[in-house]
PDB file of C-alpha atoms in Angstrom:
ATOM      1  CA  MET A   1      -9.622 -19.419  15.665  1.00  0.00           C
ATOM      2  CA  VAL A   2     -11.205 -22.356  14.442  1.00  0.00           C
ATOM      3  CA  PHE A   3      -9.151 -24.059  11.942  1.00  0.00           C
ATOM      4  CA  PHE A   4     -10.682 -26.084   8.753  1.00  0.00           C
ATOM      5  CA  GLN A   5      -8.867 -28.148   6.437  1.00  0.00           C
ATOM      6  CA  HIS A   6      -8.836 -27.732   3.420  1.00  0.00           C
ATOM      7  CA  SER A   7      -8.153 -29.953  -0.257  1.00  0.00           C
ATOM      8  CA  ASN A   8      -6.454 -26.376  -2.222  1.00  0.00           C
ATOM      9  CA  LEU A   9      -9.660 -25.050  -3.337  1.00  0.00           C
ATOM     10  CA  THR A  10      -9.498 -22.302  -6.206  1.00  0.00           C
ATOM     11  CA  ALA A  11      -9.732 -19.301  -6.581  1.00  0.00           C
ATOM     12  CA  VAL A  12     -12.633 -19.256  -7.634  1.00  0.00           C
ATOM     13  CA  GLU A  13     -14.249 -21.284  -4.874  1.00  0.00           C
ATOM     14  CA  TRP A  14     -11.988 -18.933  -2.364  1.00  0.00           C
ATOM     15  CA  ALA A  15     -14.213 -15.736  -3.621  1.00  0.00           C
ATOM     16  CA  ALA A  16     -17.239 -18.112  -3.107  1.00  0.00           C
ATOM     17  CA  VAL A  17     -17.247 -19.244   0.101  1.00  0.00           C
ATOM     18  CA  ARG A  18     -15.673 -16.339   2.079  1.00  0.00           C
ATOM     19  CA  ARG A  19     -19.238 -13.984  -0.262  1.00  0.00           C
ATOM     20  CA  GLU A  20     -21.250 -16.212   1.087  1.00  0.00           C
ATOM     21  CA  LEU A  21     -19.828 -16.126   4.905  1.00  0.00           C
ATOM     22  CA  ARG A  22     -19.721 -11.638   4.764  1.00  0.00           C
ATOM     23  CA  LYS A  23     -23.956 -12.636   3.464  1.00  0.00           C
ATOM     24  CA  ALA A  24     -24.346 -15.067   7.035  1.00  0.00           C
ATOM     25  CA  ILE A  25     -21.791 -12.454   9.617  1.00  0.00           C
ATOM     26  CA  ALA A  26     -23.785  -9.770   8.473  1.00  0.00           C
ATOM     27  CA  VAL A  27     -28.217 -10.627   9.147  1.00  0.00           C
ATOM     28  CA  VAL A  28     -26.410 -11.483  12.900  1.00  0.00           C
ATOM     29  CA  PRO A  29     -27.466  -8.554  15.250  1.00  0.00           C
ATOM     30  CA  LEU A  30     -25.183  -6.402  17.153  1.00  0.00           C
ATOM     31  CA  SER A  31     -26.775  -7.127  20.064  1.00  0.00           C
ATOM     32  CA  THR A  32     -25.352  -9.959  20.480  1.00  0.00           C
ATOM     33  CA  SER A  33     -22.094  -9.473  19.441  1.00  0.00           C
ATOM     34  CA  CYS A  34     -20.018 -10.420  22.198  1.00  0.00           C
ATOM     35  CA  SER A  35     -20.945  -9.477  25.816  1.00  0.00           C
ATOM     36  CA  ASN A  36     -19.419  -5.885  25.714  1.00  0.00           C
ATOM     37  CA  THR A  37     -21.660  -3.685  26.684  1.00  0.00           C
ATOM     38  CA  GLU A  38     -21.073  -2.161  23.380  1.00  0.00           C
ATOM     39  CA  PRO A  39     -21.681  -4.147  20.822  1.00  0.00           C
ATOM     40  CA  LEU A  40     -19.446  -4.639  17.912  1.00  0.00           C
ATOM     41  CA  GLU A  41     -19.305  -4.619  14.662  1.00  0.00           C
ATOM     42  CA  LEU A  42     -17.673  -8.012  13.960  1.00  0.00           C
ATOM     43  CA  CYS A  43     -19.013  -8.362   9.679  1.00  0.00           C
ATOM     44  CA  GLN A  44     -15.817  -6.623   8.445  1.00  0.00           C
ATOM     45  CA  ARG A  45     -14.134  -8.515  11.292  1.00  0.00           C
ATOM     46  CA  VAL A  46     -14.633 -11.706  10.565  1.00  0.00           C
ATOM     47  CA  GLN A  47     -11.879 -13.433   8.321  1.00  0.00           C
ATOM     48  CA  LEU A  48     -11.107 -17.214   6.828  1.00  0.00           C
ATOM     49  CA  GLN A  49      -7.867 -17.153   6.080  1.00  0.00           C
ATOM     50  CA  VAL A  50      -4.856 -19.627   3.906  1.00  0.00           C
ATOM     51  CA  LEU A  51      -2.205 -20.415   6.751  1.00  0.00           C
ATOM     52  CA  ARG A  52       1.138 -20.788   6.355  1.00  0.00           C
ATOM     53  CA  THR A  53       1.707 -23.765   8.887  1.00  0.00           C
ATOM     54  CA  ASN A  54       5.133 -23.621   9.375  1.00  0.00           C
ATOM     55  CA  MET A  55       5.041 -19.222  10.914  1.00  0.00           C
ATOM     56  CA  LEU A  56       1.909 -19.936  12.266  1.00  0.00           C
ATOM     57  CA  ASP A  57       3.988 -23.112  14.276  1.00  0.00           C
ATOM     58  CA  VAL A  58       6.007 -20.351  15.709  1.00  0.00           C
ATOM     59  CA  ALA A  59       4.033 -17.754  16.289  1.00  0.00           C
ATOM     60  CA  LEU A  60       1.706 -20.545  18.690  1.00  0.00           C
ATOM     61  CA  ARG A  61       5.327 -21.594  20.168  1.00  0.00           C
ATOM     62  CA  ILE A  62       5.748 -18.197  20.264  1.00  0.00           C
ATOM     63  CA  VAL A  63       2.394 -16.999  22.112  1.00  0.00           C
ATOM     64  CA  GLU A  64       2.831 -19.937  24.616  1.00  0.00           C
ATOM     65  CA  PHE A  65       5.844 -20.221  25.966  1.00  0.00           C
ATOM     66  CA  HIS A  66       7.720 -16.570  26.011  1.00  0.00           C
ATOM     67  CA  CYS A  67       6.710 -14.515  27.860  1.00  0.00           C
ATOM     68  CA  PRO A  68       8.567 -10.992  28.061  1.00  0.00           C
ATOM     69  CA  LYS A  69       8.381 -10.506  32.178  1.00  0.00           C
ATOM     70  CA  VAL A  70      10.348 -12.704  32.740  1.00  0.00           C
ATOM     71  CA  MET A  71      12.871 -12.416  30.634  1.00  0.00           C
ATOM     72  CA  ARG A  72      13.566  -8.959  32.499  1.00  0.00           C
ATOM     73  CA  GLY A  73      14.461 -10.819  35.241  1.00  0.00           C
ATOM     74  CA  LEU A  74      16.822 -13.149  33.307  1.00  0.00           C
ATOM     75  CA  GLY A  75      21.023 -12.400  33.622  1.00  0.00           C
ATOM     76  CA  SER A  76      21.222 -13.677  29.977  1.00  0.00           C
ATOM     77  CA  THR A  77      18.605 -12.317  28.226  1.00  0.00           C
ATOM     78  CA  VAL A  78      21.124  -9.156  25.975  1.00  0.00           C
ATOM     79  CA  HIS A  79      20.839  -5.365  27.506  1.00  0.00           C
ATOM     80  CA  PRO A  80      21.742  -3.023  23.978  1.00  0.00           C
ATOM     81  CA  PRO A  81      22.663   0.492  24.920  1.00  0.00           C
ATOM     82  CA  GLN A  82      18.670   1.186  23.698  1.00  0.00           C
ATOM     83  CA  GLY A  83      17.130  -1.118  26.030  1.00  0.00           C
ATOM     84  CA  LEU A  84      15.736  -4.936  26.490  1.00  0.00           C
ATOM     85  CA  MET A  85      15.131  -6.404  23.115  1.00  0.00           C
ATOM     86  CA  ILE A  86      11.845  -9.189  25.164  1.00  0.00           C
ATOM     87  CA  HIS A  87       9.843  -8.730  22.512  1.00  0.00           C
ATOM     88  CA  ASP A  88       8.328 -11.269  19.805  1.00  0.00           C
ATOM     89  CA  LEU A  89      10.847 -11.072  17.473  1.00  0.00           C
ATOM     90  CA  SER A  90      13.871 -10.462  19.113  1.00  0.00           C
ATOM     91  CA  ARG A  91      16.945 -13.040  20.006  1.00  0.00           C
ATOM     92  CA  ALA A  92      14.765 -13.939  23.651  1.00  0.00           C
ATOM     93  CA  ALA A  93      12.459 -15.055  22.545  1.00  0.00           C
ATOM     94  CA  TYR A  94      14.473 -17.301  19.770  1.00  0.00           C
ATOM     95  CA  ASP A  95      15.962 -18.870  22.859  1.00  0.00           C
ATOM     96  CA  ALA A  96      12.797 -19.518  24.463  1.00  0.00           C
ATOM     97  CA  ILE A  97      11.371 -21.025  21.817  1.00  0.00           C
ATOM     98  CA  ARG A  98      13.870 -22.718  20.929  1.00  0.00           C
ATOM     99  CA  THR A  99      14.746 -24.924  24.792  1.00  0.00           C
ATOM    100  CA  VAL A 100      11.390 -24.779  25.700  1.00  0.00           C
ATOM    101  CA  ASP A 101      10.420 -28.305  27.036  1.00  0.00           C
ATOM    102  CA  THR A 102       6.699 -28.596  26.142  1.00  0.00           C
ATOM    103  CA  LEU A 103       4.333 -30.448  28.270  1.00  0.00           C
ATOM    104  CA  PRO A 104       1.622 -32.297  27.242  1.00  0.00           C
ATOM    105  CA  SER A 105      -0.986 -30.622  29.245  1.00  0.00           C
ATOM    106  CA  SER A 106       0.347 -27.550  27.650  1.00  0.00           C
ATOM    107  CA  ALA A 107      -1.729 -25.967  24.713  1.00  0.00           C
ATOM    108  CA  TYR A 108       0.369 -25.981  22.250  1.00  0.00           C
ATOM    109  CA  THR A 109       1.161 -29.292  22.435  1.00  0.00           C
ATOM    110  CA  GLN A 110      -2.607 -30.310  21.989  1.00  0.00           C
ATOM    111  CA  ILE A 111      -3.460 -27.474  18.436  1.00  0.00           C
ATOM    112  CA  GLU A 112      -0.205 -29.265  17.229  1.00  0.00           C
ATOM    113  CA  PRO A 113      -1.974 -32.279  15.898  1.00  0.00           C
ATOM    114  CA  LEU A 114      -3.408 -29.907  13.619  1.00  0.00           C
ATOM    115  CA  MET A 115      -1.051 -27.894  11.941  1.00  0.00           C
ATOM    116  CA  THR A 116      -0.200 -30.564   9.042  1.00  0.00           C
ATOM    117  CA  GLY A 117      -1.561 -29.846   5.693  1.00  0.00           C
ATOM    118  CA  PRO A 118      -3.125 -27.221   3.812  1.00  0.00           C
ATOM    119  CA  VAL A 119      -4.966 -25.271   6.828  1.00  0.00           C
ATOM    120  CA  ALA A 120      -7.807 -21.923   6.624  1.00  0.00           C
ATOM    121  CA  ALA A 121      -8.692 -20.354   9.886  1.00  0.00           C
ATOM    122  CA  LEU A 122     -11.738 -18.942  10.731  1.00  0.00           C
ATOM    123  CA  VAL A 123     -10.163 -15.589  12.775  1.00  0.00           C
ATOM    124  CA  MET A 124     -12.521 -13.657  15.672  1.00  0.00           C
ATOM    125  CA  PRO A 125     -11.039 -10.806  17.206  1.00  0.00           C
ATOM    126  CA  VAL A 126     -13.514 -11.209  19.827  1.00  0.00           C
ATOM    127  CA  VAL A 127     -16.011 -14.848  21.371  1.00  0.00           C
ATOM    128  CA  SER A 128     -19.408 -13.634  19.896  1.00  0.00           C
ATOM    129  CA  PRO A 129     -21.338 -17.543  19.884  1.00  0.00           C
ATOM    130  CA  ALA A 130     -24.254 -16.161  17.141  1.00  0.00           C
ATOM    131  CA  HIS A 131     -21.625 -14.942  14.657  1.00  0.00           C
ATOM    132  CA  LEU A 132     -19.926 -18.020  14.410  1.00  0.00           C
ATOM    133  CA  ALA A 133     -23.359 -20.256  15.090  1.00  0.00           C
ATOM    134  CA  ALA A 134     -23.348 -18.043  11.493  1.00  0.00           C
ATOM    135  CA  ALA A 135     -20.563 -18.516  10.146  1.00  0.00           C
ATOM    136  CA  LEU A 136     -20.511 -22.665  11.107  1.00  0.00           C
ATOM    137  CA  SER A 137     -23.919 -23.041   8.955  1.00  0.00           C
ATOM    138  CA  VAL A 138     -22.461 -21.857   6.275  1.00  0.00           C
ATOM    139  CA  LEU A 139     -19.046 -23.501   6.201  1.00  0.00           C
ATOM    140  CA  ALA A 140     -20.057 -26.755   8.760  1.00  0.00           C
ATOM    141  CA  PRO A 141     -23.317 -27.454   8.519  1.00  0.00           C
ATOM    142  CA  VAL A 142     -25.029 -29.729  10.835  1.00  0.00           C
ATOM    143  CA  PRO A 143     -28.667 -30.798  10.412  1.00  0.00           C
ATOM    144  CA  GLY A 144     -30.663 -28.933  13.528  1.00  0.00           C
ATOM    145  CA  LYS A 145     -28.368 -27.168  15.565  1.00  0.00           C
ATOM    146  CA  PHE A 146     -27.030 -25.296  12.665  1.00  0.00           C
ATOM    147  CA  PRO A 147     -28.887 -25.392   9.520  1.00  0.00           C
ATOM    148  CA  PRO A 148     -27.496 -24.585   6.246  1.00  0.00           C
ATOM    149  CA  PRO A 149     -29.403 -21.470   4.357  1.00  0.00           C
ATOM    150  CA  THR A 150     -31.941 -21.791   2.770  1.00  0.00           C
ATOM    151  CA  ARG A 151     -31.856 -21.771  -1.385  1.00  0.00           C
ATOM    152  CA  THR A 152     -34.989 -19.191  -1.486  1.00  0.00           C
ATOM    153  CA  THR A 153     -32.679 -17.238   1.015  1.00  0.00           C
ATOM    154  CA  THR A 154     -29.619 -17.489   0.109  1.00  0.00           C
ATOM    155  CA  PRO A 155     -29.794 -18.969  -4.300  1.00  0.00           C
ATOM    156  CA  GLY A 156     -25.281 -18.255  -3.830  1.00  0.00           C
ATOM    157  CA  TYR A 157     -25.306 -20.184  -1.226  1.00  0.00           C
ATOM    158  CA  TYR A 158     -25.626 -23.123  -4.000  1.00  0.00           C
ATOM    159  CA  ASP A 159     -23.821 -21.963  -6.574  1.00  0.00           C
ATOM    160  CA  PRO A 160     -21.306 -24.574  -7.684  1.00  0.00           C
ATOM    161  CA  ALA A 161     -17.905 -22.996  -7.406  1.00  0.00           C
ATOM    162  CA  CYS A 162     -19.869 -22.137  -3.979  1.00  0.00           C
ATOM    163  CA  GLN A 163     -20.639 -25.825  -3.505  1.00  0.00           C
ATOM    164  CA  SER A 164     -18.010 -27.377  -4.707  1.00  0.00           C
ATOM    165  CA  GLY A 165     -15.391 -25.449  -1.658  1.00  0.00           C
ATOM    166  CA  LEU A 166     -17.678 -25.985   0.888  1.00  0.00           C
ATOM    167  CA  ALA A 167     -16.754 -30.048   0.365  1.00  0.00           C
ATOM    168  CA  LYS A 168     -13.012 -28.847   0.505  1.00  0.00           C
ATOM    169  CA  LEU A 169     -13.388 -27.467   3.506  1.00  0.00           C
ATOM    170  CA  VAL A 170     -13.160 -30.159   6.708  1.00  0.00           C
ATOM    171  CA  LEU A 171     -13.777 -28.771  10.649  1.00  0.00           C
ATOM    172  CA  ILE A 172     -10.817 -29.966  12.391  1.00  0.00           C
ATOM    173  CA  GLY A 173     -11.193 -27.936  16.376  1.00  0.00           C
ATOM    174  CA  GLY A 174      -9.780 -24.019  17.284  1.00  0.00           C
ATOM    175  CA  ARG A 175      -8.494 -22.105  19.268  1.00  0.00           C
ATOM    176  CA  ILE A 176     -10.803 -19.786  21.816  1.00  0.00           C
ATOM    177  CA  GLU A 177     -10.432 -17.832  25.082  1.00  0.00           C
ATOM    178  CA  GLY A 178      -6.034 -19.993  24.782  1.00  0.00           C
ATOM    179  CA  LYS A 179      -8.073 -23.201  24.880  1.00  0.00           C
ATOM    180  CA  ILE A 180      -7.713 -25.402  22.100  1.00  0.00           C
ATOM    181  CA  LEU A 181     -11.580 -26.939  21.062  1.00  0.00           C
ATOM    182  CA  ASP A 182     -11.988 -30.159  19.044  1.00  0.00           C
ATOM    183  CA  GLN A 183     -15.362 -29.710  16.344  1.00  0.00           C
ATOM    184  CA  VAL A 184     -17.715 -31.025  19.449  1.00  0.00           C
ATOM    185  CA  GLY A 185     -16.214 -27.825  21.721  1.00  0.00           C
ATOM    186  CA  VAL A 186     -16.164 -25.874  18.684  1.00  0.00           C
ATOM    187  CA  ASN A 187     -20.139 -26.175  18.644  1.00  0.00           C
ATOM    188  CA  TRP A 188     -20.766 -26.335  21.961  1.00  0.00           C
ATOM    189  CA  VAL A 189     -19.089 -22.491  22.458  1.00  0.00           C
ATOM    190  CA  ALA A 190     -21.350 -21.475  18.301  1.00  0.00           C
ATOM    191  CA  GLY A 191     -24.504 -23.253  20.312  1.00  0.00           C
ATOM    192  CA  ILE A 192     -24.459 -21.054  23.298  1.00  0.00           C
ATOM    193  CA  ASN A 193     -28.202 -19.050  23.715  1.00  0.00           C
ATOM    194  CA  GLY A 194     -28.211 -15.745  24.548  1.00  0.00           C
ATOM    195  CA  GLY A 195     -24.250 -15.658  23.597  1.00  0.00           C
ATOM    196  CA  LEU A 196     -21.643 -14.850  25.919  1.00  0.00           C
ATOM    197  CA  GLY A 197     -24.103 -12.086  28.262  1.00  0.00           C
ATOM    198  CA  GLU A 198     -26.139 -14.648  29.048  1.00  0.00           C
ATOM    199  CA  LEU A 199     -24.070 -17.345  30.254  1.00  0.00           C
ATOM    200  CA  TYR A 200     -22.862 -15.083  32.231  1.00  0.00           C
ATOM    201  CA  SER A 201     -26.584 -13.778  33.596  1.00  0.00           C
ATOM    202  CA  ARG A 202     -26.864 -17.204  34.767  1.00  0.00           C
ATOM    203  CA  LEU A 203     -23.310 -17.936  36.094  1.00  0.00           C
ATOM    204  CA  ILE A 204     -24.756 -14.532  38.318  1.00  0.00           C
ATOM    205  CA  ASN A 205     -28.076 -15.766  39.343  1.00  0.00           C
ATOM    206  CA  LEU A 206     -26.452 -19.461  40.079  1.00  0.00           C
ATOM    207  CA  LEU A 207     -24.191 -17.690  42.194  1.00  0.00           C
ATOM    208  CA  LYS A 208     -26.556 -15.904  44.091  1.00  0.00           C
ATOM    209  CA  GLY A 209     -28.669 -18.638  44.726  1.00  0.00           C
ATOM    210  CA  THR A 210     -25.692 -21.420  46.049  1.00  0.00           C
ATOM    211  CA  GLY A 211     -24.556 -17.956  48.435  1.00  0.00           C
ATOM    212  CA  PRO A 212     -27.632 -17.356  51.016  1.00  0.00           C
ATOM    213  CA  SER A 213     -28.196 -21.438  51.055  1.00  0.00           C
ATOM    214  CA  VAL A 214     -23.830 -21.586  52.166  1.00  0.00           C
ATOM    215  CA  THR A 215     -24.930 -18.803  54.310  1.00  0.00           C
ATOM    216  CA  ARG A 216     -27.648 -20.419  56.692  1.00  0.00           C
ATOM    217  CA  ALA A 217     -25.568 -24.214  56.729  1.00  0.00           C
ATOM    218  CA  LEU A 218     -22.973 -22.467  57.944  1.00  0.00           C
ATOM    219  CA  ASP A 219     -25.498 -20.505  60.278  1.00  0.00           C
ATOM    220  CA  TYR A 220     -26.827 -23.504  61.849  1.00  0.00           C
ATOM    221  CA  ARG A 221     -24.068 -25.700  62.318  1.00  0.00           C
ATOM    222  CA  SER A 222     -22.709 -22.217  64.976  1.00  0.00           C
ATOM    223  CA  GLN A 223     -25.459 -22.072  66.268  1.00  0.00           C
ATOM    224  CA  ASN A 224     -26.230 -25.239  66.753  1.00  0.00           C
ATOM    225  CA  LEU A 225     -22.351 -26.373  68.205  1.00  0.00           C
ATOM    226  CA  TRP A 226     -23.421 -22.789  70.427  1.00  0.00           C
ATOM    227  CA  LEU A 227     -26.465 -25.122  71.236  1.00  0.00           C
ATOM    228  CA  THR A 228     -24.862 -28.124  72.663  1.00  0.00           C
ATOM    229  CA  LEU A 229     -22.055 -25.995  74.636  1.00  0.00           C
ATOM    230  CA  ASN A 230     -24.667 -23.964  76.223  1.00  0.00           C
ATOM    231  CA  GLY A 231     -26.289 -27.372  77.475  1.00  0.00           C
ATOM    232  CA  ARG A 232     -23.449 -27.966  78.070  1.00  0.00           C
ATOM    233  CA  GLN A 233     -22.463 -25.910  80.124  1.00  0.00           C
ATOM    234  CA  SER A 234     -24.969 -25.627  82.041  1.00  0.00           C
ATOM    235  CA  GLN A 235     -24.831 -29.146  83.209  1.00  0.00           C
ATOM    236  CA  LEU A 236     -22.052 -28.748  84.445  1.00  0.00           C
ATOM    237  CA  GLU A 237     -23.098 -25.976  87.015  1.00  0.00           C
TER     238      GLU A 237
END
């Protein structure tokens, strides 16, 4: 989820912004949609939604602090005849988020300051740097990194309604893979060349190159120790 503050866009402005967002997402190749072996079609699954911050606050607290597996071991958990009531809308979940002490390092504490005022979210089912970059080129362009569409290829982007709506959107941060990121962090994820698959390949190659060197270093130290002890043994004899 990538969060934007908005200044009460009109229905016409929201429609124009979402229209251009769908166009930008639709041209992203399927092969770069995610790191899975089978690419996913994300065109219809990437959405720009207006959030109710009070409901989102409760949902974030449940995700962060309510763990059904832990609740099973608590003696205070209600045990009705049909089984344990520990789902997200249960009394146990309510008690868990009501009595918990939030730590400064928790994801909820980091994201809570963003949940003020009117907020909208760009929601994606999977992490796809290519799709995120395409979305940012429309919603929060960065010259030289995520440039906006040209007037020749996408004239609708420069419609007065669309431009008026985009001027009322401000990128404030995001929650990606459970991590809270600011604007710089969101731009970094979107700027990963080749997507997550390419990033995983680089990591694997790095580990492959590091492994043999570590093994050689350990072998050298053990061999050097063996030679030293063997030399001392011959001197003592």
